[in-house]
PDB file of C-alpha atoms in Angstrom:
ATOM      1  CA  MET A   1      -0.172  -0.447  -0.193  1.00  0.00           C
ATOM      2  CA  GLY A   2       2.979   2.587   0.407  1.00  0.00           C
ATOM      3  CA  ALA A   3       3.969   2.465  -3.197  1.00  0.00           C
ATOM      4  CA  ILE A   4       0.860   2.491  -4.472  1.00  0.00           C
ATOM      5  CA  PHE A   5       0.689   6.038  -1.982  1.00  0.00           C
ATOM      6  CA  TRP A   6       4.287   6.674  -2.612  1.00  0.00           C
ATOM      7  CA  ASN A   7       2.654   7.065  -7.330  1.00  0.00           C
ATOM      8  CA  SER A   8      -0.027   9.117  -6.155  1.00  0.00           C
ATOM      9  CA  THR A   9       2.264  12.207  -4.615  1.00  0.00           C
ATOM     10  CA  ASP A  10       4.452  14.487  -6.962  1.00  0.00           C
ATOM     11  CA  PHE A  11       8.373  13.906  -7.496  1.00  0.00           C
ATOM     12  CA  ILE A  12      10.488  16.902  -6.222  1.00  0.00           C
ATOM     13  CA  LEU A  13      13.469  17.985  -8.984  1.00  0.00           C
ATOM     14  CA  LEU A  14      17.261  18.786  -8.634  1.00  0.00           C
ATOM     15  CA  GLY A  15      17.010  20.801 -11.167  1.00  0.00           C
ATOM     16  CA  LEU A  16      19.911  21.323 -13.607  1.00  0.00           C
ATOM     17  CA  PHE A  17      22.314  22.548 -10.935  1.00  0.00           C
ATOM     18  CA  THR A  18      20.776  21.073  -7.498  1.00  0.00           C
ATOM     19  CA  HIS A  19      21.861  24.488  -5.550  1.00  0.00           C
ATOM     20  CA  PRO A  20      23.108  27.542  -8.365  1.00  0.00           C
ATOM     21  CA  LEU A  21      25.660  30.404  -6.829  1.00  0.00           C
ATOM     22  CA  PHE A  22      24.015  32.775  -9.386  1.00  0.00           C
ATOM     23  CA  PRO A  23      20.013  31.266 -10.030  1.00  0.00           C
ATOM     24  CA  GLY A  24      18.412  34.793 -12.336  1.00  0.00           C
ATOM     25  CA  LEU A  25      21.442  35.011 -14.005  1.00  0.00           C
ATOM     26  CA  ILE A  26      20.914  31.391 -15.458  1.00  0.00           C
ATOM     27  CA  PHE A  27      17.119  32.023 -16.069  1.00  0.00           C
ATOM     28  CA  ALA A  28      18.515  35.037 -17.937  1.00  0.00           C
ATOM     29  CA  VAL A  29      20.315  32.279 -19.753  1.00  0.00           C
ATOM     30  CA  VAL A  30      17.778  29.217 -20.476  1.00  0.00           C
ATOM     31  CA  PHE A  31      15.413  31.909 -21.910  1.00  0.00           C
ATOM     32  CA  SER A  32      17.523  33.813 -23.640  1.00  0.00           C
ATOM     33  CA  ILE A  33      18.242  30.362 -25.390  1.00  0.00           C
ATOM     34  CA  PHE A  34      14.461  29.570 -25.121  1.00  0.00           C
ATOM     35  CA  VAL A  35      13.403  32.656 -26.523  1.00  0.00           C
ATOM     36  CA  VAL A  36      16.132  31.761 -29.331  1.00  0.00           C
ATOM     37  CA  ALA A  37      15.396  28.557 -30.313  1.00  0.00           C
ATOM     38  CA  VAL A  38      11.820  29.302 -31.375  1.00  0.00           C
ATOM     39  CA  THR A  39      11.598  31.723 -32.752  1.00  0.00           C
ATOM     40  CA  ALA A  40      14.085  30.470 -34.898  1.00  0.00           C
ATOM     41  CA  ASN A  41      11.780  27.252 -35.308  1.00  0.00           C
ATOM     42  CA  VAL A  42       9.175  29.386 -36.638  1.00  0.00           C
ATOM     43  CA  ALA A  43      10.221  31.370 -38.386  1.00  0.00           C
ATOM     44  CA  MET A  44      11.920  28.515 -40.107  1.00  0.00           C
ATOM     45  CA  ILE A  45       9.044  26.811 -40.276  1.00  0.00           C
ATOM     46  CA  TYR A  46       7.322  30.127 -41.781  1.00  0.00           C
ATOM     47  CA  LEU A  47       9.718  30.611 -44.780  1.00  0.00           C
ATOM     48  CA  ILE A  48       9.396  27.741 -45.670  1.00  0.00           C
ATOM     49  CA  HIS A  49       5.653  27.968 -45.802  1.00  0.00           C
ATOM     50  CA  VAL A  50       5.129  31.302 -47.451  1.00  0.00           C
ATOM     51  CA  ASP A  51       7.719  30.510 -50.222  1.00  0.00           C
ATOM     52  CA  SER A  52       7.420  28.803 -52.990  1.00  0.00           C
ATOM     53  CA  GLN A  53      10.760  27.963 -53.494  1.00  0.00           C
ATOM     54  CA  LEU A  54      10.516  25.753 -50.417  1.00  0.00           C
ATOM     55  CA  HIS A  55       7.663  23.660 -51.758  1.00  0.00           C
ATOM     56  CA  THR A  56      10.523  20.890 -51.741  1.00  0.00           C
ATOM     57  CA  PRO A  57      10.277  16.918 -50.420  1.00  0.00           C
ATOM     58  CA  MET A  58      14.134  18.748 -48.181  1.00  0.00           C
ATOM     59  CA  TYR A  59      12.190  21.596 -46.745  1.00  0.00           C
ATOM     60  CA  PHE A  60       8.991  19.695 -46.110  1.00  0.00           C
ATOM     61  CA  LEU A  61      11.028  17.440 -43.903  1.00  0.00           C
ATOM     62  CA  LEU A  62      12.943  20.313 -41.987  1.00  0.00           C
ATOM     63  CA  SER A  63       9.434  22.209 -41.418  1.00  0.00           C
ATOM     64  CA  GLN A  64       8.632  18.309 -39.788  1.00  0.00           C
ATOM     65  CA  LEU A  65      11.867  18.973 -38.570  1.00  0.00           C
ATOM     66  CA  SER A  66      11.324  22.284 -36.483  1.00  0.00           C
ATOM     67  CA  ILE A  67       7.997  20.894 -35.163  1.00  0.00           C
ATOM     68  CA  MET A  68       9.722  18.173 -33.002  1.00  0.00           C
ATOM     69  CA  ASP A  69      12.396  21.074 -31.930  1.00  0.00           C
ATOM     70  CA  ILE A  70      10.550  23.801 -30.637  1.00  0.00           C
ATOM     71  CA  THR A  71       8.087  20.140 -28.894  1.00  0.00           C
ATOM     72  CA  THR A  72      11.421  19.005 -27.154  1.00  0.00           C
ATOM     73  CA  ILE A  73      12.649  22.748 -25.746  1.00  0.00           C
ATOM     74  CA  CYS A  74       8.829  23.121 -24.752  1.00  0.00           C
ATOM     75  CA  ILE A  75       8.310  19.767 -22.626  1.00  0.00           C
ATOM     76  CA  THR A  76      11.281  21.491 -20.626  1.00  0.00           C
ATOM     77  CA  VAL A  77      12.221  24.758 -20.362  1.00  0.00           C
ATOM     78  CA  PRO A  78       9.010  26.567 -18.986  1.00  0.00           C
ATOM     79  CA  LYS A  79       9.547  23.750 -16.156  1.00  0.00           C
ATOM     80  CA  ILE A  80      13.327  24.363 -15.411  1.00  0.00           C
ATOM     81  CA  LEU A  81      12.492  28.076 -15.572  1.00  0.00           C
ATOM     82  CA  GLN A  82       9.497  28.008 -13.942  1.00  0.00           C
ATOM     83  CA  ASP A  83      11.613  26.058 -11.370  1.00  0.00           C
ATOM     84  CA  LEU A  84      14.088  28.686 -10.992  1.00  0.00           C
ATOM     85  CA  LEU A  85      11.874  30.693  -9.725  1.00  0.00           C
ATOM     86  CA  SER A  86      10.156  28.901  -7.217  1.00  0.00           C
ATOM     87  CA  LYS A  87      11.313  27.157  -3.901  1.00  0.00           C
ATOM     88  CA  GLU A  88       9.155  24.048  -4.289  1.00  0.00           C
ATOM     89  CA  LYS A  89      10.434  21.586  -7.322  1.00  0.00           C
ATOM     90  CA  THR A  90       7.650  19.251  -7.149  1.00  0.00           C
ATOM     91  CA  ILE A  91       5.628  17.564  -9.843  1.00  0.00           C
ATOM     92  CA  SER A  92       3.308  15.536  -9.927  1.00  0.00           C
ATOM     93  CA  PHE A  93       2.616  11.362 -10.998  1.00  0.00           C
ATOM     94  CA  LEU A  94       0.919  12.378 -14.251  1.00  0.00           C
ATOM     95  CA  GLY A  95       3.113  15.148 -14.889  1.00  0.00           C
ATOM     96  CA  CYS A  96       6.435  13.328 -14.682  1.00  0.00           C
ATOM     97  CA  ALA A  97       4.821  10.239 -17.128  1.00  0.00           C
ATOM     98  CA  ILE A  98       3.372  13.123 -19.365  1.00  0.00           C
ATOM     99  CA  GLN A  99       7.413  14.260 -19.045  1.00  0.00           C
ATOM    100  CA  ILE A 100       8.177  11.552 -20.126  1.00  0.00           C
ATOM    101  CA  PHE A 101       6.133  10.001 -22.988  1.00  0.00           C
ATOM    102  CA  LEU A 102       6.323  13.667 -25.039  1.00  0.00           C
ATOM    103  CA  TYR A 103      10.317  13.361 -24.683  1.00  0.00           C
ATOM    104  CA  VAL A 104      10.426   9.212 -25.287  1.00  0.00           C
ATOM    105  CA  THR A 105       7.806  10.403 -28.263  1.00  0.00           C
ATOM    106  CA  VAL A 106       9.604  13.071 -29.901  1.00  0.00           C
ATOM    107  CA  ILE A 107      13.945  12.021 -29.146  1.00  0.00           C
ATOM    108  CA  GLY A 108      12.340   8.214 -31.104  1.00  0.00           C
ATOM    109  CA  GLY A 109      10.609  10.572 -33.458  1.00  0.00           C
ATOM    110  CA  GLU A 110      13.839  12.827 -33.799  1.00  0.00           C
ATOM    111  CA  PHE A 111      16.123  10.006 -34.824  1.00  0.00           C
ATOM    112  CA  LEU A 112      14.309   8.500 -37.461  1.00  0.00           C
ATOM    113  CA  LEU A 113      13.359  11.837 -39.584  1.00  0.00           C
ATOM    114  CA  LEU A 114      17.070  12.781 -39.245  1.00  0.00           C
ATOM    115  CA  GLY A 115      17.695   8.812 -40.910  1.00  0.00           C
ATOM    116  CA  LEU A 116      15.279  10.393 -43.309  1.00  0.00           C
ATOM    117  CA  MET A 117      16.004  13.765 -44.072  1.00  0.00           C
ATOM    118  CA  ALA A 118      20.093  11.368 -45.271  1.00  0.00           C
ATOM    119  CA  TYR A 119      17.687   8.848 -47.649  1.00  0.00           C
ATOM    120  CA  ASP A 120      16.583  12.324 -48.744  1.00  0.00           C
ATOM    121  CA  ARG A 121      19.459  14.023 -49.285  1.00  0.00           C
ATOM    122  CA  TYR A 122      20.808  10.065 -51.399  1.00  0.00           C
ATOM    123  CA  VAL A 123      17.693  10.676 -54.155  1.00  0.00           C
ATOM    124  CA  ALA A 124      19.198  13.891 -54.489  1.00  0.00           C
ATOM    125  CA  VAL A 125      22.514  14.313 -55.777  1.00  0.00           C
ATOM    126  CA  CYS A 126      22.606  10.129 -56.892  1.00  0.00           C
ATOM    127  CA  ASN A 127      19.612  10.430 -58.734  1.00  0.00           C
ATOM    128  CA  PRO A 128      18.168  13.653 -59.293  1.00  0.00           C
ATOM    129  CA  LEU A 129      16.180  13.164 -62.657  1.00  0.00           C
ATOM    130  CA  ARG A 130      14.833  10.546 -60.337  1.00  0.00           C
ATOM    131  CA  TYR A 131      14.243  12.524 -57.120  1.00  0.00           C
ATOM    132  CA  PRO A 132      10.671  14.219 -58.176  1.00  0.00           C
ATOM    133  CA  LEU A 133       9.261  10.172 -58.773  1.00  0.00           C
ATOM    134  CA  LEU A 134      11.314   9.171 -55.182  1.00  0.00           C
ATOM    135  CA  MET A 135      10.763  11.774 -53.141  1.00  0.00           C
ATOM    136  CA  ASN A 136       7.113  12.410 -54.359  1.00  0.00           C
ATOM    137  CA  CYS A 137       4.184  13.642 -52.232  1.00  0.00           C
ATOM    138  CA  ARG A 138       3.323   9.995 -50.694  1.00  0.00           C
ATOM    139  CA  ILE A 139       6.557   9.140 -50.066  1.00  0.00           C
ATOM    140  CA  CYS A 140       7.400  12.714 -48.230  1.00  0.00           C
ATOM    141  CA  LEU A 141       4.733  12.557 -45.897  1.00  0.00           C
ATOM    142  CA  PHE A 142       4.603   8.696 -45.160  1.00  0.00           C
ATOM    143  CA  MET A 143       8.290   9.461 -44.257  1.00  0.00           C
ATOM    144  CA  VAL A 144       7.121  11.984 -41.587  1.00  0.00           C
ATOM    145  CA  VAL A 145       3.777  10.229 -40.293  1.00  0.00           C
ATOM    146  CA  GLY A 146       5.777   7.333 -40.608  1.00  0.00           C
ATOM    147  CA  SER A 147       8.975   9.019 -37.726  1.00  0.00           C
ATOM    148  CA  TRP A 148       5.582  10.515 -35.859  1.00  0.00           C
ATOM    149  CA  VAL A 149       3.803   6.726 -34.722  1.00  0.00           C
ATOM    150  CA  GLY A 150       7.731   5.262 -34.726  1.00  0.00           C
ATOM    151  CA  GLY A 151       7.932   8.252 -32.068  1.00  0.00           C
ATOM    152  CA  PHE A 152       4.803   7.658 -30.150  1.00  0.00           C
ATOM    153  CA  LEU A 153       5.109   3.604 -30.254  1.00  0.00           C
ATOM    154  CA  ASP A 154       8.180   3.830 -27.770  1.00  0.00           C
ATOM    155  CA  GLY A 155       7.056   7.054 -26.066  1.00  0.00           C
ATOM    156  CA  PHE A 156       3.970   5.165 -25.358  1.00  0.00           C
ATOM    157  CA  ILE A 157       5.341   1.534 -24.174  1.00  0.00           C
ATOM    158  CA  LEU A 158       8.612   2.911 -22.139  1.00  0.00           C
ATOM    159  CA  THR A 159       6.851   5.450 -20.959  1.00  0.00           C
ATOM    160  CA  SER A 160       4.603   2.584 -19.950  1.00  0.00           C
ATOM    161  CA  VAL A 161       6.795   0.285 -18.250  1.00  0.00           C
ATOM    162  CA  THR A 162       7.978   2.978 -15.870  1.00  0.00           C
ATOM    163  CA  MET A 163       5.530   4.696 -14.928  1.00  0.00           C
ATOM    164  CA  ASN A 164       3.767   1.384 -13.550  1.00  0.00           C
ATOM    165  CA  PHE A 165       6.813  -0.108 -11.294  1.00  0.00           C
ATOM    166  CA  PRO A 166       6.905   0.530  -7.358  1.00  0.00           C
ATOM    167  CA  TYR A 167       8.458   3.806  -5.782  1.00  0.00           C
ATOM    168  CA  CYS A 168       8.165   3.879  -2.444  1.00  0.00           C
ATOM    169  CA  GLY A 169      12.195   4.930  -1.708  1.00  0.00           C
ATOM    170  CA  SER A 170      13.418   9.298  -1.810  1.00  0.00           C
ATOM    171  CA  GLN A 171      10.827  11.491  -3.424  1.00  0.00           C
ATOM    172  CA  GLU A 172      14.157  12.945  -5.356  1.00  0.00           C
ATOM    173  CA  ILE A 173      14.752  13.062  -8.718  1.00  0.00           C
ATOM    174  CA  ASN A 174      18.314  13.981  -9.417  1.00  0.00           C
ATOM    175  CA  HIS A 175      17.791  15.603 -13.486  1.00  0.00           C
ATOM    176  CA  PHE A 176      15.639  18.664 -14.475  1.00  0.00           C
ATOM    177  CA  PHE A 177      13.038  16.706 -16.055  1.00  0.00           C
ATOM    178  CA  CYS A 178      11.825  13.184 -15.548  1.00  0.00           C
ATOM    179  CA  GLU A 179      14.225  10.926 -17.664  1.00  0.00           C
ATOM    180  CA  ILE A 180      13.884   7.676 -17.578  1.00  0.00           C
ATOM    181  CA  PRO A 181      16.816   6.631 -15.401  1.00  0.00           C
ATOM    182  CA  ALA A 182      16.849   9.217 -13.574  1.00  0.00           C
ATOM    183  CA  VAL A 183      13.407   8.101 -12.574  1.00  0.00           C
ATOM    184  CA  LEU A 184      13.802   4.187 -12.068  1.00  0.00           C
ATOM    185  CA  LYS A 185      16.397   4.879  -9.155  1.00  0.00           C
ATOM    186  CA  LEU A 186      13.428   6.017  -7.092  1.00  0.00           C
ATOM    187  CA  SER A 187      12.529   2.667  -7.077  1.00  0.00           C
ATOM    188  CA  CYS A 188      12.333  -0.730  -4.950  1.00  0.00           C
ATOM    189  CA  ILE A 189      12.272  -3.135  -6.549  1.00  0.00           C
ATOM    190  CA  ASP A 190      15.172  -4.472  -8.587  1.00  0.00           C
ATOM    191  CA  THR A 191      15.249  -2.386 -12.378  1.00  0.00           C
ATOM    192  CA  SER A 192      18.483  -3.639 -14.390  1.00  0.00           C
ATOM    193  CA  LEU A 193      16.149  -5.685 -16.872  1.00  0.00           C
ATOM    194  CA  TYR A 194      13.897  -3.367 -17.854  1.00  0.00           C
ATOM    195  CA  GLU A 195      17.442  -0.922 -18.104  1.00  0.00           C
ATOM    196  CA  THR A 196      18.850  -3.820 -20.040  1.00  0.00           C
ATOM    197  CA  LEU A 197      15.960  -4.252 -22.084  1.00  0.00           C
ATOM    198  CA  MET A 198      15.156  -0.394 -22.972  1.00  0.00           C
ATOM    199  CA  TYR A 199      19.081  -0.213 -23.656  1.00  0.00           C
ATOM    200  CA  SER A 200      18.649  -3.066 -26.439  1.00  0.00           C
ATOM    201  CA  CYS A 201      15.777  -1.362 -27.704  1.00  0.00           C
ATOM    202  CA  CYS A 202      17.629   2.274 -27.588  1.00  0.00           C
ATOM    203  CA  VAL A 203      20.257   0.766 -29.240  1.00  0.00           C
ATOM    204  CA  ILE A 204      18.235  -0.758 -31.898  1.00  0.00           C
ATOM    205  CA  MET A 205      16.445   2.147 -32.293  1.00  0.00           C
ATOM    206  CA  PHE A 206      20.157   4.188 -32.775  1.00  0.00           C
ATOM    207  CA  LEU A 207      21.200   1.963 -35.243  1.00  0.00           C
ATOM    208  CA  ILE A 208      18.478   1.747 -38.068  1.00  0.00           C
ATOM    209  CA  PRO A 209      18.579   5.370 -38.955  1.00  0.00           C
ATOM    210  CA  ILE A 210      22.268   5.519 -38.355  1.00  0.00           C
ATOM    211  CA  ALA A 211      22.997   2.583 -41.137  1.00  0.00           C
ATOM    212  CA  ILE A 212      20.830   4.638 -43.253  1.00  0.00           C
ATOM    213  CA  ILE A 213      23.175   7.287 -42.465  1.00  0.00           C
ATOM    214  CA  SER A 214      26.082   5.422 -43.176  1.00  0.00           C
ATOM    215  CA  VAL A 215      24.721   3.804 -46.379  1.00  0.00           C
ATOM    216  CA  SER A 216      23.066   6.823 -47.723  1.00  0.00           C
ATOM    217  CA  TYR A 217      26.230   8.697 -47.712  1.00  0.00           C
ATOM    218  CA  THR A 218      28.576   6.390 -48.461  1.00  0.00           C
ATOM    219  CA  ARG A 219      26.578   6.635 -52.524  1.00  0.00           C
ATOM    220  CA  ILE A 220      26.945  10.321 -52.048  1.00  0.00           C
ATOM    221  CA  LEU A 221      30.738  10.225 -51.388  1.00  0.00           C
ATOM    222  CA  ILE A 222      30.832   8.390 -54.806  1.00  0.00           C
ATOM    223  CA  THR A 223      29.081   9.960 -56.714  1.00  0.00           C
ATOM    224  CA  VAL A 224      30.681  13.248 -56.024  1.00  0.00           C
ATOM    225  CA  HIS A 225      34.302  11.667 -56.000  1.00  0.00           C
ATOM    226  CA  GLN A 226      33.102  10.521 -60.175  1.00  0.00           C
ATOM    227  CA  MET A 227      31.965  13.917 -60.227  1.00  0.00           C
ATOM    228  CA  ASN A 228      34.016  16.022 -63.182  1.00  0.00           C
ATOM    229  CA  SER A 229      31.780  19.601 -63.113  1.00  0.00           C
ATOM    230  CA  ALA A 230      33.433  21.605 -59.440  1.00  0.00           C
ATOM    231  CA  GLU A 231      30.318  23.711 -59.082  1.00  0.00           C
ATOM    232  CA  GLY A 232      28.349  19.938 -58.623  1.00  0.00           C
ATOM    233  CA  ARG A 233      30.676  18.564 -56.613  1.00  0.00           C
ATOM    234  CA  HIS A 234      29.632  22.275 -54.172  1.00  0.00           C
ATOM    235  CA  LYS A 235      26.545  22.349 -54.834  1.00  0.00           C
ATOM    236  CA  ALA A 236      26.308  18.373 -53.696  1.00  0.00           C
ATOM    237  CA  PHE A 237      28.219  19.560 -51.022  1.00  0.00           C
ATOM    238  CA  THR A 238      26.769  22.273 -49.853  1.00  0.00           C
ATOM    239  CA  THR A 239      23.225  20.521 -49.516  1.00  0.00           C
ATOM    240  CA  CYS A 240      24.674  17.993 -47.714  1.00  0.00           C
ATOM    241  CA  SER A 241      26.331  20.122 -44.899  1.00  0.00           C
ATOM    242  CA  SER A 242      24.167  21.389 -43.038  1.00  0.00           C
ATOM    243  CA  HIS A 243      22.271  17.392 -42.567  1.00  0.00           C
ATOM    244  CA  ILE A 244      25.456  16.231 -42.098  1.00  0.00           C
ATOM    245  CA  MET A 245      26.255  19.554 -38.997  1.00  0.00           C
ATOM    246  CA  VAL A 246      22.495  18.605 -37.091  1.00  0.00           C
ATOM    247  CA  VAL A 247      23.355  14.889 -37.299  1.00  0.00           C
ATOM    248  CA  SER A 248      27.019  15.225 -35.880  1.00  0.00           C
ATOM    249  CA  ILE A 249      25.668  17.480 -33.462  1.00  0.00           C
ATOM    250  CA  PHE A 250      22.249  15.168 -32.277  1.00  0.00           C
ATOM    251  CA  TYR A 251      23.442  11.500 -32.632  1.00  0.00           C
ATOM    252  CA  GLY A 252      27.342  12.639 -30.840  1.00  0.00           C
ATOM    253  CA  ALA A 253      25.327  13.173 -27.777  1.00  0.00           C
ATOM    254  CA  ALA A 254      23.173   9.673 -29.005  1.00  0.00           C
ATOM    255  CA  VAL A 255      26.699   7.829 -28.788  1.00  0.00           C
ATOM    256  CA  TYR A 256      26.353   9.046 -25.126  1.00  0.00           C
ATOM    257  CA  THR A 257      23.376   8.107 -23.996  1.00  0.00           C
ATOM    258  CA  ASN A 258      22.436   4.927 -25.559  1.00  0.00           C
ATOM    259  CA  VAL A 259      25.567   3.438 -26.058  1.00  0.00           C
ATOM    260  CA  LEU A 260      27.870   3.704 -24.056  1.00  0.00           C
ATOM    261  CA  PRO A 261      27.595   1.638 -20.910  1.00  0.00           C
ATOM    262  CA  HIS A 262      26.535   2.756 -17.891  1.00  0.00           C
ATOM    263  CA  SER A 263      29.900   2.175 -15.633  1.00  0.00           C
ATOM    264  CA  TYR A 264      30.452   6.449 -17.790  1.00  0.00           C
ATOM    265  CA  HIS A 265      27.610   7.850 -16.985  1.00  0.00           C
ATOM    266  CA  THR A 266      27.055   9.695 -13.687  1.00  0.00           C
ATOM    267  CA  PRO A 267      23.848  11.798 -12.660  1.00  0.00           C
ATOM    268  CA  GLU A 268      26.222  15.293 -13.132  1.00  0.00           C
ATOM    269  CA  LYS A 269      27.262  13.966 -16.673  1.00  0.00           C
ATOM    270  CA  ASP A 270      23.367  12.642 -17.586  1.00  0.00           C
ATOM    271  CA  LYS A 271      22.532  16.457 -17.040  1.00  0.00           C
ATOM    272  CA  VAL A 272      24.664  18.370 -19.337  1.00  0.00           C
ATOM    273  CA  VAL A 273      23.791  15.228 -21.691  1.00  0.00           C
ATOM    274  CA  SER A 274      20.027  15.805 -22.157  1.00  0.00           C
ATOM    275  CA  ALA A 275      19.922  19.532 -21.875  1.00  0.00           C
ATOM    276  CA  PHE A 276      22.719  19.625 -24.704  1.00  0.00           C
ATOM    277  CA  TYR A 277      19.753  17.507 -26.201  1.00  0.00           C
ATOM    278  CA  THR A 278      16.077  19.160 -24.914  1.00  0.00           C
ATOM    279  CA  ILE A 279      18.065  23.727 -24.393  1.00  0.00           C
ATOM    280  CA  LEU A 280      21.183  24.093 -27.334  1.00  0.00           C
ATOM    281  CA  THR A 281      20.556  21.042 -29.915  1.00  0.00           C
ATOM    282  CA  PRO A 282      16.562  22.966 -31.041  1.00  0.00           C
ATOM    283  CA  MET A 283      18.545  26.395 -30.859  1.00  0.00           C
ATOM    284  CA  PHE A 284      21.235  24.920 -33.501  1.00  0.00           C
ATOM    285  CA  ASN A 285      18.958  23.208 -35.853  1.00  0.00           C
ATOM    286  CA  PRO A 286      17.398  25.814 -37.594  1.00  0.00           C
ATOM    287  CA  LEU A 287      20.575  28.671 -37.437  1.00  0.00           C
ATOM    288  CA  ILE A 288      22.594  25.875 -39.165  1.00  0.00           C
ATOM    289  CA  TYR A 289      19.983  25.072 -41.354  1.00  0.00           C
ATOM    290  CA  SER A 290      19.033  29.196 -42.258  1.00  0.00           C
ATOM    291  CA  LEU A 291      22.862  30.529 -42.638  1.00  0.00           C
ATOM    292  CA  ARG A 292      24.050  27.653 -44.333  1.00  0.00           C
ATOM    293  CA  ASN A 293      21.935  27.422 -46.644  1.00  0.00           C
ATOM    294  CA  LYS A 294      21.080  29.737 -49.087  1.00  0.00           C
ATOM    295  CA  GLU A 295      17.751  29.354 -50.286  1.00  0.00           C
ATOM    296  CA  VAL A 296      17.080  29.721 -47.260  1.00  0.00           C
ATOM    297  CA  THR A 297      18.676  32.585 -46.132  1.00  0.00           C
ATOM    298  CA  ALA A 298      17.054  34.799 -49.816  1.00  0.00           C
ATOM    299  CA  ALA A 299      13.554  33.131 -48.062  1.00  0.00           C
ATOM    300  CA  LEU A 300      14.224  35.028 -45.224  1.00  0.00           C
ATOM    301  CA  TRP A 301      16.029  38.744 -47.670  1.00  0.00           C
ATOM    302  CA  LYS A 302      12.445  38.345 -49.282  1.00  0.00           C
ATOM    303  CA  VAL A 303       9.481  38.760 -45.784  1.00  0.00           C
ATOM    304  CA  LEU A 304      12.051  41.099 -44.669  1.00  0.00           C
ATOM    305  CA  GLY A 305      11.779  42.911 -47.876  1.00  0.00           C
ATOM    306  CA  ARG A 306       8.340  42.896 -47.867  1.00  0.00           C
ATOM    307  CA  CYS A 307       7.445  44.206 -44.440  1.00  0.00           C
ATOM    308  CA  THR A 308      10.115  46.516 -44.992  1.00  0.00           C
ATOM    309  CA  PHE A 309       7.895  47.728 -47.978  1.00  0.00           C
ATOM    310  CA  SER A 310       4.402  47.228 -46.159  1.00  0.00           C
ATOM    311  CA  GLN A 311       5.755  49.641 -43.881  1.00  0.00           C
ATOM    312  CA  ARG A 312       6.890  52.082 -46.398  1.00  0.00           C
ATOM    313  CA  ILE A 313       3.476  52.421 -48.228  1.00  0.00           C
ATOM    314  CA  LYS A 314       1.764  52.503 -44.331  1.00  0.00           C
ATOM    315  CA  ALA A 315       3.811  55.332 -43.441  1.00  0.00           C
ATOM    316  CA  GLY A 316       3.442  57.360 -46.954  1.00  0.00           C
ATOM    317  CA  ASP A 317      -0.642  56.615 -46.268  1.00  0.00           C
ATOM    318  CA  VAL A 318      -0.074  58.185 -42.338  1.00  0.00           C
ATOM    319  CA  SER A 319       1.479  61.667 -43.936  1.00  0.00           C
ATOM    320  CA  ARG A 320      -0.351  61.906 -47.468  1.00  0.00           C
ATOM    321  CA  LYS A 321      -3.734  61.828 -44.290  1.00  0.00           C
ATOM    322  CA  ASN A 322      -1.877  63.784 -42.692  1.00  0.00           C
TER     323      ASN A 322
END
């Protein structure tokens, strides 16, 4: 009965820093990153929607990546900011379950989406004439739905099992959000078998997109090497470089989380890597794609030009009326 009662109470999140010396400064930094990340991703989605030149499979997939990034940072950062200003750093059992589900769903979906984006780049570089056929609207929609469904199933299964364990020990989660490994440490029964199975599933889910990315970019490198045109090589590199950078950042952190054995993990390291996943990566992704992509930059200048032109017209109308 004690375990059942405990499961109905709140958890206590110790936060990104257990005893921060300057919570106001940390709040300002995290809030600034949050604003930049959300603004950049919303801007990316808006540009892809309004600019007809960006109505291509690559940018459709990129818009979904931006949606996932917005969701990821909104799962954790508002709670971090609230806890920095509040003495009570509690989260309800239901709130913790929802946070785990959303986090695993979005991260799992992003794993799959980045792999499928590599396939898109492979088709664009290696089979440009067949690109409209191999990457039509139906296939793009299937890719996006498949990524979300795969993440959803992963989140549903892991959340259901995790939250059904009895928790009767300390209420303090040594983390800034409800991440599964941190929550399982509070269980009053042995969870080692489940953690092993979860670790194996994560490795499999990690290896599938990695295999797609590895094969895709191996074929791309072979094709680029065989190109006679320097301009063609430069265009292919420009097309793929942004995605390679995003994949390197995302999967580099994933290697620590999903591949390295438990002996390499500490609560402090886990929090740093999780912060990288949930706070910094959603900010980096749209900046990488916007700063290194001429089409996105051109679309941005078009929108800014229209806004400036509209303001000038409104100012002219006001001056004529006066």
